[in-house]
Structure formats: C-alpha cells, structure tokens
Short mmCIF file of C-alpha atoms and ligand atoms in Angstrom, two decimals:
data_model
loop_
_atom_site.label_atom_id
_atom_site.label_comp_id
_atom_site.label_asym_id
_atom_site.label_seq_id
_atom_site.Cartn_x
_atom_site.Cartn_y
_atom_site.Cartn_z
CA UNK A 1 210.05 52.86 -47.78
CA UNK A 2 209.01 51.55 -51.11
CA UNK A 3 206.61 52.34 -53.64
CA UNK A 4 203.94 50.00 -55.11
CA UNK A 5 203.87 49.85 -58.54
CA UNK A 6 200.66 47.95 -60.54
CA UNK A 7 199.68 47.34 -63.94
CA UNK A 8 196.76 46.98 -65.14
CA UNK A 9 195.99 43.59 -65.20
CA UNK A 10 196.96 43.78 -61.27
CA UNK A 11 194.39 46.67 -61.05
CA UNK A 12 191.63 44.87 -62.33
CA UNK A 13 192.58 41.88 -59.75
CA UNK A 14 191.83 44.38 -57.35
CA UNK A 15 188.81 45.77 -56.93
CA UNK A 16 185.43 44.74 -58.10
CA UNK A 17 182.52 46.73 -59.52
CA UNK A 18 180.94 46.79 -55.67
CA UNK A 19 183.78 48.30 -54.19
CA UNK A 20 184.07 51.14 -56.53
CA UNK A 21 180.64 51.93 -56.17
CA UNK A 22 180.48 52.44 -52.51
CA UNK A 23 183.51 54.26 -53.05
CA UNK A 24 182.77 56.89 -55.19
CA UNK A 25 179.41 57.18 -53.22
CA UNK A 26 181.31 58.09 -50.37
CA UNK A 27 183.41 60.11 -52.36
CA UNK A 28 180.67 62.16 -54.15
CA UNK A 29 179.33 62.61 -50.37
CA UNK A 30 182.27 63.89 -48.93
CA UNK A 31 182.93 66.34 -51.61
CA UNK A 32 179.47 67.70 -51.04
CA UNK A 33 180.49 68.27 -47.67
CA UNK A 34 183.67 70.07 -47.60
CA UNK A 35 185.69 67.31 -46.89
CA UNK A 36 188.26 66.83 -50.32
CA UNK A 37 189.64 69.12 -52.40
CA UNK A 38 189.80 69.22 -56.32
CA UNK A 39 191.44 71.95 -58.10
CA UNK A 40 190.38 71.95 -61.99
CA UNK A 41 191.94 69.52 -64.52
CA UNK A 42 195.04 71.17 -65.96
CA UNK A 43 194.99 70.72 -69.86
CA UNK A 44 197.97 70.32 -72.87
CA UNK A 45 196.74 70.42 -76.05
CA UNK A 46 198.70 69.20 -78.71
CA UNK A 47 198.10 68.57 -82.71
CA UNK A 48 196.84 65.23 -82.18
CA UNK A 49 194.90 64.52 -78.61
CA UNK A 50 195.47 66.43 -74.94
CA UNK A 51 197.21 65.08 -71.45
CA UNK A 52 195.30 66.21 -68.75
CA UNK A 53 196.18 66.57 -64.60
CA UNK A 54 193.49 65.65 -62.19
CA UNK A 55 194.49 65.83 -58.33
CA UNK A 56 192.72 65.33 -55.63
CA UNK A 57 192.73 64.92 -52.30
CA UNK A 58 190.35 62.98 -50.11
CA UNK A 59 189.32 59.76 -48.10
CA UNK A 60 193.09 60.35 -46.51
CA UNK A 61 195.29 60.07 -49.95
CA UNK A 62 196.18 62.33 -51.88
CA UNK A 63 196.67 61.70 -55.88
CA UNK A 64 196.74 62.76 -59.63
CA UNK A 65 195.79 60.96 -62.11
CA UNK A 66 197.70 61.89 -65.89
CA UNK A 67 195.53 60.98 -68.88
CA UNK A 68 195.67 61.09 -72.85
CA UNK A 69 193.26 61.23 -75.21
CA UNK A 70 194.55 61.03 -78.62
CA UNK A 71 191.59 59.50 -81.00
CA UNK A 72 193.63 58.54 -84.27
CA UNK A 73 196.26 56.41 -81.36
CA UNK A 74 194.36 53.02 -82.94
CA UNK A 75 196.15 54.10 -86.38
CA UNK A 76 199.49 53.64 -84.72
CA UNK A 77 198.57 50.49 -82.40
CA UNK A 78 198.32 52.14 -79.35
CA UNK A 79 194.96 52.68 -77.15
CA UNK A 80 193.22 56.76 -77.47
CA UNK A 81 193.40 56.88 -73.59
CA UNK A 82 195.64 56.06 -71.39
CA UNK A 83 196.03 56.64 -68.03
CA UNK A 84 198.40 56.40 -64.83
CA UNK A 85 198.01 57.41 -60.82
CA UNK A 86 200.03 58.51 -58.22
CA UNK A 87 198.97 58.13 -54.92
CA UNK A 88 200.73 59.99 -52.24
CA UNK A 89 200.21 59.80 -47.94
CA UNK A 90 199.38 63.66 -47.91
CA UNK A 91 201.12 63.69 -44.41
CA UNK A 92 204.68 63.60 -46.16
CA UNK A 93 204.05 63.89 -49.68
CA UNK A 94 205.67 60.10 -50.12
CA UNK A 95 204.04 58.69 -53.35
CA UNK A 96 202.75 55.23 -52.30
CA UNK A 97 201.55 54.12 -55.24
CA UNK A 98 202.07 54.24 -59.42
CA UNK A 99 199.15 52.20 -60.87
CA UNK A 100 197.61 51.97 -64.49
CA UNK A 101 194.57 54.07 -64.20
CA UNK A 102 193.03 52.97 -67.46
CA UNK A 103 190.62 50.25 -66.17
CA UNK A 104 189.81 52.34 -62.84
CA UNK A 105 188.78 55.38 -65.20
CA UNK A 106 186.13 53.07 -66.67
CA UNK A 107 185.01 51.54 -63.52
CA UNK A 108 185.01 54.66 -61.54
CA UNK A 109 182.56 56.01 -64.27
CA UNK A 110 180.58 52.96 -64.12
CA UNK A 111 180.25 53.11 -61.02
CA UNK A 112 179.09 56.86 -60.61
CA UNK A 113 176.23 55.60 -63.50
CA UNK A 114 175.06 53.23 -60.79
CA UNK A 115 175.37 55.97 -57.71
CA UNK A 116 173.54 58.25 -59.79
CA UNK A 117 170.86 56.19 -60.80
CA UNK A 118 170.12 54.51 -57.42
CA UNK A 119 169.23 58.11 -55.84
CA UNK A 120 167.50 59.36 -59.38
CA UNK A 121 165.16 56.70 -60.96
CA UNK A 122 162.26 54.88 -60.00
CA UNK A 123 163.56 52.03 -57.47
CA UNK A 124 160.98 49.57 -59.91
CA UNK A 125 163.35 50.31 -63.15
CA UNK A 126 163.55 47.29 -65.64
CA UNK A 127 164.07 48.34 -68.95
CA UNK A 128 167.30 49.69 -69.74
CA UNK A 129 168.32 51.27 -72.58
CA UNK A 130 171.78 51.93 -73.94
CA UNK A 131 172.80 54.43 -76.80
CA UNK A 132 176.39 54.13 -77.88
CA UNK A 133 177.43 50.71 -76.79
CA UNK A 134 181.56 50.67 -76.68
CA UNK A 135 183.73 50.85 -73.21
CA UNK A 136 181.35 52.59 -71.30
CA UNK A 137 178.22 50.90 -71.43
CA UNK A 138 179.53 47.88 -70.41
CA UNK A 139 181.31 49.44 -67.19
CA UNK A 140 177.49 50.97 -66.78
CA UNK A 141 175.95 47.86 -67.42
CA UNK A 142 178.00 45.94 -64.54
CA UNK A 143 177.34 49.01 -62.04
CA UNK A 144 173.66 48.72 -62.79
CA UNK A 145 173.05 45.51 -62.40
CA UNK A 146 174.77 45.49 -59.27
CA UNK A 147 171.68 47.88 -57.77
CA UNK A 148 168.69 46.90 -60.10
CA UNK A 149 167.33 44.14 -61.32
CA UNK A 150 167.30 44.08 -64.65
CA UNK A 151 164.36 42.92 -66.99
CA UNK A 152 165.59 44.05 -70.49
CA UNK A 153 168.38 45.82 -72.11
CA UNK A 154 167.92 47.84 -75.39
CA UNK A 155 170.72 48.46 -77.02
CA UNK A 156 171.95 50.81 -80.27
CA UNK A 157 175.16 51.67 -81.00
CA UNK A 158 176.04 53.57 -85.25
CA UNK A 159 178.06 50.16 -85.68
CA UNK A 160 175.54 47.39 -85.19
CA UNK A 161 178.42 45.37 -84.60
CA UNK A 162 179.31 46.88 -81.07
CA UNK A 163 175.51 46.82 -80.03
CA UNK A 164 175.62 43.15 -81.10
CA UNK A 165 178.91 42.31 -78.99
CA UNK A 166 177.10 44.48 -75.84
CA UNK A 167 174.06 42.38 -76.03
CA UNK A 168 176.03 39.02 -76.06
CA UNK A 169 177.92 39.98 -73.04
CA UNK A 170 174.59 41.03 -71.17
CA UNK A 171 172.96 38.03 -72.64
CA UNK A 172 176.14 35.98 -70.67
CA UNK A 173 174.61 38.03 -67.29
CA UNK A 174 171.34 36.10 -67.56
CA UNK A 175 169.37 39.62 -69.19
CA UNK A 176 167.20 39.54 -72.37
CA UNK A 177 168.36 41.83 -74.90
CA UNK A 178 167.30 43.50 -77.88
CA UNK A 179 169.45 45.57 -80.05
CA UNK A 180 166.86 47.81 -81.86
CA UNK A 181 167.01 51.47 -83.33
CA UNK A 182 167.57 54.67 -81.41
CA UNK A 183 164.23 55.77 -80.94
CA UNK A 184 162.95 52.68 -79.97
CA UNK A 185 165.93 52.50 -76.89
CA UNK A 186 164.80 55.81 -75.57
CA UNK A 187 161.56 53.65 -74.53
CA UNK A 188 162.94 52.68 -71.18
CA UNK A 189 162.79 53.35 -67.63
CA UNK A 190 167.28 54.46 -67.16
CA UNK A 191 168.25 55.26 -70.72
CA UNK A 192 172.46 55.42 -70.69
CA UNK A 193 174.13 57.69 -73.17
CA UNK A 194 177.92 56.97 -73.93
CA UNK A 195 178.26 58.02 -77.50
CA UNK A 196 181.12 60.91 -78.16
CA UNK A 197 178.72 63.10 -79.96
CA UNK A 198 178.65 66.67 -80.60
CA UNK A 199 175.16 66.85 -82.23
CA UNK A 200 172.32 65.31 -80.18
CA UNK A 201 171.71 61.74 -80.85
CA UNK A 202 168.40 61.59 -78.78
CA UNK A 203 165.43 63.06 -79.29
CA UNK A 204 163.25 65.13 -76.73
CA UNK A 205 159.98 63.60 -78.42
CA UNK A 206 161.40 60.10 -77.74
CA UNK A 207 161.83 61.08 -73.97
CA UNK A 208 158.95 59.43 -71.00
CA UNK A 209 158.07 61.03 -67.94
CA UNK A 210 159.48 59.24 -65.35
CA UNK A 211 162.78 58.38 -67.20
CA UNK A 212 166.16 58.88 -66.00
CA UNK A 213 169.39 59.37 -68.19
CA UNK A 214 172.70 58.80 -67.07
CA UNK A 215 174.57 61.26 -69.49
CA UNK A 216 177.74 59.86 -69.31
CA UNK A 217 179.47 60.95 -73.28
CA UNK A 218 179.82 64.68 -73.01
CA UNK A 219 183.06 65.27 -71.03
CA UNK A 220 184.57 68.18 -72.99
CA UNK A 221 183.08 71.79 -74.28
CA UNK A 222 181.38 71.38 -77.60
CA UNK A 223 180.07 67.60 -76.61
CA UNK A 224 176.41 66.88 -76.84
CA UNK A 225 174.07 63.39 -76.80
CA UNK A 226 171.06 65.10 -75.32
CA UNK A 227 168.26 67.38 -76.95
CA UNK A 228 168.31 70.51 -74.52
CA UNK A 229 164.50 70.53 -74.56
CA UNK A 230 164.83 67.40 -72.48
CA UNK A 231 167.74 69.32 -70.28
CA UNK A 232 165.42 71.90 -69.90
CA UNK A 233 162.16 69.38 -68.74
CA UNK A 234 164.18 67.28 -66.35
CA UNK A 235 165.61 67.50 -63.12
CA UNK A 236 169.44 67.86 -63.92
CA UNK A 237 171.83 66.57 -61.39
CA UNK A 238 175.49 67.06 -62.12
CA UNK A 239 178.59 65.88 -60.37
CA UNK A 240 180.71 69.34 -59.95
CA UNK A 241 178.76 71.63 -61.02
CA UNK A 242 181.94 74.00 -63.24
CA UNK A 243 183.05 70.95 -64.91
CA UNK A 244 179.27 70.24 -65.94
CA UNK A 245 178.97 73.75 -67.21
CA UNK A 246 182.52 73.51 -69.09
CA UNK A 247 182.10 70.17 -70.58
CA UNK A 248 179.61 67.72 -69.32
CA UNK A 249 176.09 67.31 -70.77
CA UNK A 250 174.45 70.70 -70.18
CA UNK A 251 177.95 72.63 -71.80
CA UNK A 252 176.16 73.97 -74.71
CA UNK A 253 173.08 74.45 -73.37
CA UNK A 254 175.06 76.80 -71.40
CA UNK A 255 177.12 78.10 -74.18
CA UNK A 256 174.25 79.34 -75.42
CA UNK A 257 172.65 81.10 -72.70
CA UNK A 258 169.80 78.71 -72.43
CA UNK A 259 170.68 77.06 -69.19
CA UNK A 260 172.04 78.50 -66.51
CA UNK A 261 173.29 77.59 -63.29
CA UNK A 262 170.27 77.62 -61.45
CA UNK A 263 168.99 75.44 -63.52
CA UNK A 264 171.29 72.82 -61.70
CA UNK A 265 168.94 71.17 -59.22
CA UNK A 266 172.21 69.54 -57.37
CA UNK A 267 175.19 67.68 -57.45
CA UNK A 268 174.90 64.10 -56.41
CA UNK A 269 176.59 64.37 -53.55
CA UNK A 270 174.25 66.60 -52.75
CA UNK A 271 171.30 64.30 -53.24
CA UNK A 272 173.50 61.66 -51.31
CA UNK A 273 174.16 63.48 -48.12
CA UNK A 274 170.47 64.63 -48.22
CA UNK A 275 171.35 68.45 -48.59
CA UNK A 276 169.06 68.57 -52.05
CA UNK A 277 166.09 65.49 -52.55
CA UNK A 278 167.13 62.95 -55.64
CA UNK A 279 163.36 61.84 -57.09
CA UNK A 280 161.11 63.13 -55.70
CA UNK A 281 158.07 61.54 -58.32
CA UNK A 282 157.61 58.80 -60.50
CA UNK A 283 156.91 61.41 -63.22
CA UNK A 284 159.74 63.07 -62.91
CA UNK A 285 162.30 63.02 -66.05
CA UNK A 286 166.03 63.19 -64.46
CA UNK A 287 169.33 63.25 -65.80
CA UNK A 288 172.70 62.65 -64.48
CA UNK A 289 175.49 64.56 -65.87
CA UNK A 290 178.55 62.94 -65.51
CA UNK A 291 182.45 64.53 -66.79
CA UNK A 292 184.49 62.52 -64.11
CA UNK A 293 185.77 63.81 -61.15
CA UNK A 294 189.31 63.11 -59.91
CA UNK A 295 188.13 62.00 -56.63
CA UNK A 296 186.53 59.25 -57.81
CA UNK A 297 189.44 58.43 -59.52
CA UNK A 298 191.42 58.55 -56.28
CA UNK A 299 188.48 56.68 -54.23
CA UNK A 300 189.29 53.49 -56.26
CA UNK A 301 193.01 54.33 -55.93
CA UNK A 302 193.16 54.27 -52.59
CA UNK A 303 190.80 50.60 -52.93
CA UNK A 304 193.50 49.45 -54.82
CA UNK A 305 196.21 50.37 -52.82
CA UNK A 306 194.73 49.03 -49.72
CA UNK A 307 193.97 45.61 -51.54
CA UNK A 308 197.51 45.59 -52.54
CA UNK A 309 199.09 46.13 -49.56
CA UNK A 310 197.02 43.24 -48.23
CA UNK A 311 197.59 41.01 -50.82
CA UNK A 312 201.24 41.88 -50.88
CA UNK A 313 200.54 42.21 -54.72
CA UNK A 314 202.74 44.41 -56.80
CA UNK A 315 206.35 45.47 -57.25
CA UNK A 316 208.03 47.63 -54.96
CA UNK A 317 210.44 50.22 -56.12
CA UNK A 318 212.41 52.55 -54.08
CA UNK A 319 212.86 55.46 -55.96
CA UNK A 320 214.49 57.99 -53.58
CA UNK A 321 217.74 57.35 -51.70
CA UNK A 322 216.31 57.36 -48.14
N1 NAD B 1 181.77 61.02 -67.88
C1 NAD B 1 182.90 60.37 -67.69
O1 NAD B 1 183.41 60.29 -66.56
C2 NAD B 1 183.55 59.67 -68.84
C3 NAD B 1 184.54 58.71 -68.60
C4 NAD B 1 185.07 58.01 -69.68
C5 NAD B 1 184.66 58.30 -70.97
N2 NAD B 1 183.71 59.29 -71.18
C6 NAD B 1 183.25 59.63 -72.52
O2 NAD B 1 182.32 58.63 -72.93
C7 NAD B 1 182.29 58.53 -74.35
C8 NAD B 1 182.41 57.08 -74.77
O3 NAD B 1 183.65 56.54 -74.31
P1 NAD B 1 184.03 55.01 -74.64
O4 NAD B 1 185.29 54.75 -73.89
O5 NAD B 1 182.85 54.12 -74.39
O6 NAD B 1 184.30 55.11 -76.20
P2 NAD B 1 184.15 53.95 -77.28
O7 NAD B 1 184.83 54.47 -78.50
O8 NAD B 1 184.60 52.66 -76.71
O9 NAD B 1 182.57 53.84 -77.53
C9 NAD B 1 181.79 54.86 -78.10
C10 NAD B 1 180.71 54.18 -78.92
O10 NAD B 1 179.77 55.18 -79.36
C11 NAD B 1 179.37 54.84 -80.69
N3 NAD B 1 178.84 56.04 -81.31
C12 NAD B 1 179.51 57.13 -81.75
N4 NAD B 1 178.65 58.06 -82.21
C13 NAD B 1 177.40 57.54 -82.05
C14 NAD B 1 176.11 58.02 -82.32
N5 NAD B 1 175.91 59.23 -82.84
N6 NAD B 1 175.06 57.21 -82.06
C15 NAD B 1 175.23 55.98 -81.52
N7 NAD B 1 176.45 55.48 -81.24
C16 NAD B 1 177.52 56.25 -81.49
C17 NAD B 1 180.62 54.29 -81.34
O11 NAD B 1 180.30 53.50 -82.47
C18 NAD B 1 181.23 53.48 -80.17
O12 NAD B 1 180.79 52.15 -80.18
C19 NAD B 1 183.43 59.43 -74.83
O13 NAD B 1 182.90 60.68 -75.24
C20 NAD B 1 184.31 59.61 -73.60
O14 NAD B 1 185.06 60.80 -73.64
C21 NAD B 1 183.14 59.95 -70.14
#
C-alpha cells in the first residue's frame, strides 16, 4: 500500500479544463443534494498571510486541501499561494494521494466560472469582458470558451501590462480582443471580475440588463469588486451560501445589513439539480458569487488521482510500516 505523490507539473499533465468542469458540476450538484460534506475552512493567521484547512468529503474520497496566502511571498522569491492535497479512501482513512494543489485551485475556479455561467447567462453570449486580468482570468477564459463561443474579449486590468499579456494569449485562441478601460468592459454580455479589491471597481451605472457577472475576486470578509446596487438588481447565485455571506461577493453588503440571506436566490447547485431556476429572462442581470469550495477542490483531486493511477504516473511512497 503506497501513496501517490504528484507535483505540479504532473498535475497539470492530468486533467484538462473539460474534466474539471464536469467535475465540479457534479460536485456543486451533489452538494445541493445532501450527498458531501464540508465543514468550514479552519483559519491561522499570522503577521504576514494565513494557512487555511478545507476538507471535504464527496464523489467517494475524502480530502483537505492546506493553503497559504502570504501577499509580500514575491519579495522573498516564493509564490503568495501555495497549496497541497491529501486525498484519503474514507473507508480506512489511508491517504492515497499528496498532490500540489496550486494549479487545481485555479482550474477548479475556472471551471466553476464556466458552470456558473452556462446555467446563468444568455446561451447567445459573445462579448466577454474581463476586469482584473492576472491568474484567474485566464483559468476563466479557458473554462468559457470551452461552453461559449466567443466573439470578443474586453479586457482591463490597473497594470496595462497584464491586460496586454491576457489579450495575447486569447488572441493565440483564435478571439479578437480589445484591451480598453473599465467602463467600457462592463459593456458585455458575461463580465468576469478577478481583481482583489476591497472598494468596488465596477460601477452599477455601467451594468446592462441581461448581463451576467461571474464574481470570482472577493473570497475573504472585507473584499469587494461589485457596486451593491447591482447586488441588489440582480439575481445572486452563490456557491455555499455562509461562505458567500462571510467572504464572497455579497460579504459587505451583508456586513452592512443591506443584504440579507433571502436575498440569495440559490446556490448553483441548486440551479443545477433544478431545485431553484438559473435564468429565467434575457433581461435578467445575474451574478455568480464564487469563494471556492473544498469540494471542488477534491472533485479534481480525485480526477487526478484516477488519471494517475491509470497512467501509472507519480512516485509512490510508503509512509507507514504496514
Ligand atoms: N473565488 C475563488 O474560488 C478564488 C480562487 C482563487 C483566487 N481568488 C481570488 O481572486 C483574486 C485574483 O486572484 P489571482 O490569482 O488572479 O491574482 P493575481 O494577482 O494573479 O491577479 C489579480 C489582478 O488584478 C489586478 N487588479 C488589482 N486591483 C485592480 C483593480 N482595482 N482594477 C483592475 N485590476 C486590478 C492586478 O493588477 C492583477 O493583475 C484574488 O482576490 C484571489 O483571492 C478567488
């Protein structure tokens, strides 16, 4: 009995961008139904950044994934988050796996972008616009285009130099892009926000009916990309609805009493399993508010791990004198 260990460039050989998406579809859909269980994220704080503990349990595995974020790590050569997973057969507890979790937090969060967005905007989308244009929005790019077709990409990002490098890499998947100013971005039909913010970098007035917003930055309390005037027009769709409340989009909205949660119209696994409607009209504004769940992150784990073992890819380590 040995365990699998994989780094991250074995990760990323993998599982693609499709795979992830119908698994943290599935994922979002069981969790709607009963069927996985998720206690909260445990948090350290420290001076500098936090580790946080996400377990889960679903799809048969059961795993946590232990994460950093420590923003001043590029100062001292080393990335602001990094992540590993263990993935354990909940039958015994034996941990199969010990993979990098770095690249599957990004593609896991792509991919919910592109779950999201298939059961929330208008199936005829074709301009896309992205604020905030680093790691994310090219993880939400690749999702997207896996479910629309894409006529145009906007992009803005504070450093024109990261909206430039986004647009050459969508420019490489075949789609015209122009990299333009906020305002103008907001013009589209799935506008993508991935900025860490904490003051709102879009504008309700800049806001269409008939839009829908992936709201992907805001994953702690105090984060904010979003006007709440457009929180408060739309049709808000979270994916759990306490960590939305704590730290996702609609946090201070809720901080400060102007959104409760009725206000949530559903989570998407919700809308997936047909318990709640997604869209229901092409006026309709909605928005997606995503803070990461660990079962996604276990989802693509469990991908991974059945690639893997396929593949016969990976070292194998026995760790316990059995
Ligand atoms: N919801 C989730 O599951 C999830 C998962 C991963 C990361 N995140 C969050 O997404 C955000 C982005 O993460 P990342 O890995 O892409 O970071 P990143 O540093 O690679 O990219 C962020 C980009 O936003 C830009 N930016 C900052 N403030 C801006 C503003 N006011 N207007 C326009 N652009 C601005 C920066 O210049 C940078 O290019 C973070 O807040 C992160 O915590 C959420």
């Amino acid at each position: 009995m040995a365990t699998v260990i994989l780094r991250e460039d074995e990760v990323e050989q993998l599982i693609d961008m499709e795979e992830a998406v119908n698994a943290v579809e599935e994922a979002f859909k069981l969790y709607s139904l009963g069927k996985a269980s998720m206690p909260p994220k445990v948090y350290l704080e420290f001076q500098k950044g936090d580790l946080r503990a996400m377990p889960a349990h679903i799809m048969g595995y059961a795993g946590i994934k232990w994460v950093n974020s420590h923003p001043n790590n590029p100062d001292v050569g080393l990335p602001t988050v990094m992540a590993l997973m263990i993935l354990n057969d909940p039958e015994t507890g034996f941990p199969l796996a010990v993979m990098d979790a770095t690249f599957l937090t990004s593609l896991r969060t792509g991919a919910a972008g592109g779950v999201a967005a298939k059961y929330l905007a208008r199936k005829d989308s074709r301009v896309f616009g992205f604020v905030g244009c680093g790691k994310q929005a090219y993880f939400q790019f690749d999702a997207l285009r896996k479910i629309f077709d894409i006529g145009l990409v906007k992009a803005y990002d504070l450093r024109r130099s990261a909206a430039e490098g986004f647009a050459d890499y969508c420019k490489k998947a075949g789609v015209d892009v122009s990299v333009t100013d906020v305002k103008d971005v907001c013009k589209c039909d799935i506008l993508v926000t991935t900025t860490p913010s904490r003051q709102p970098v879009v504008k309700a007035s800049w806001i269409d009916k008939g839009t829908h917003i992936n709201a992907i930055g805001a994953d702690a309390a105090g984060k904010q990309e979003l006007e709440i005037e457009i929180l408060l027009r739309a049709k808000v769709v979270v994916d759990d609805v306490k960590q939305a409340m704590h730290g996702g989009e609609i946090n201070v909205a809720v901080s400060k009493g102007v959104m409760q949660r009725d206000d949530i119209h559903a989570t998407i696994g919700e809308v997936i399993a047909g318990i709640k409607p997604g869209r229901e009209s092409d006026d309709e504004i909605t928005v997606f508010d995503s803070t990461g769940l660990a079962i996604q992150d276990v989802a693509v784990g469990k991908v991974v791990f059945e690639n893997a073992k396929k593949e016969g890819k990976g070292l194998k380590m026995q760790f316990f004198k059995i």
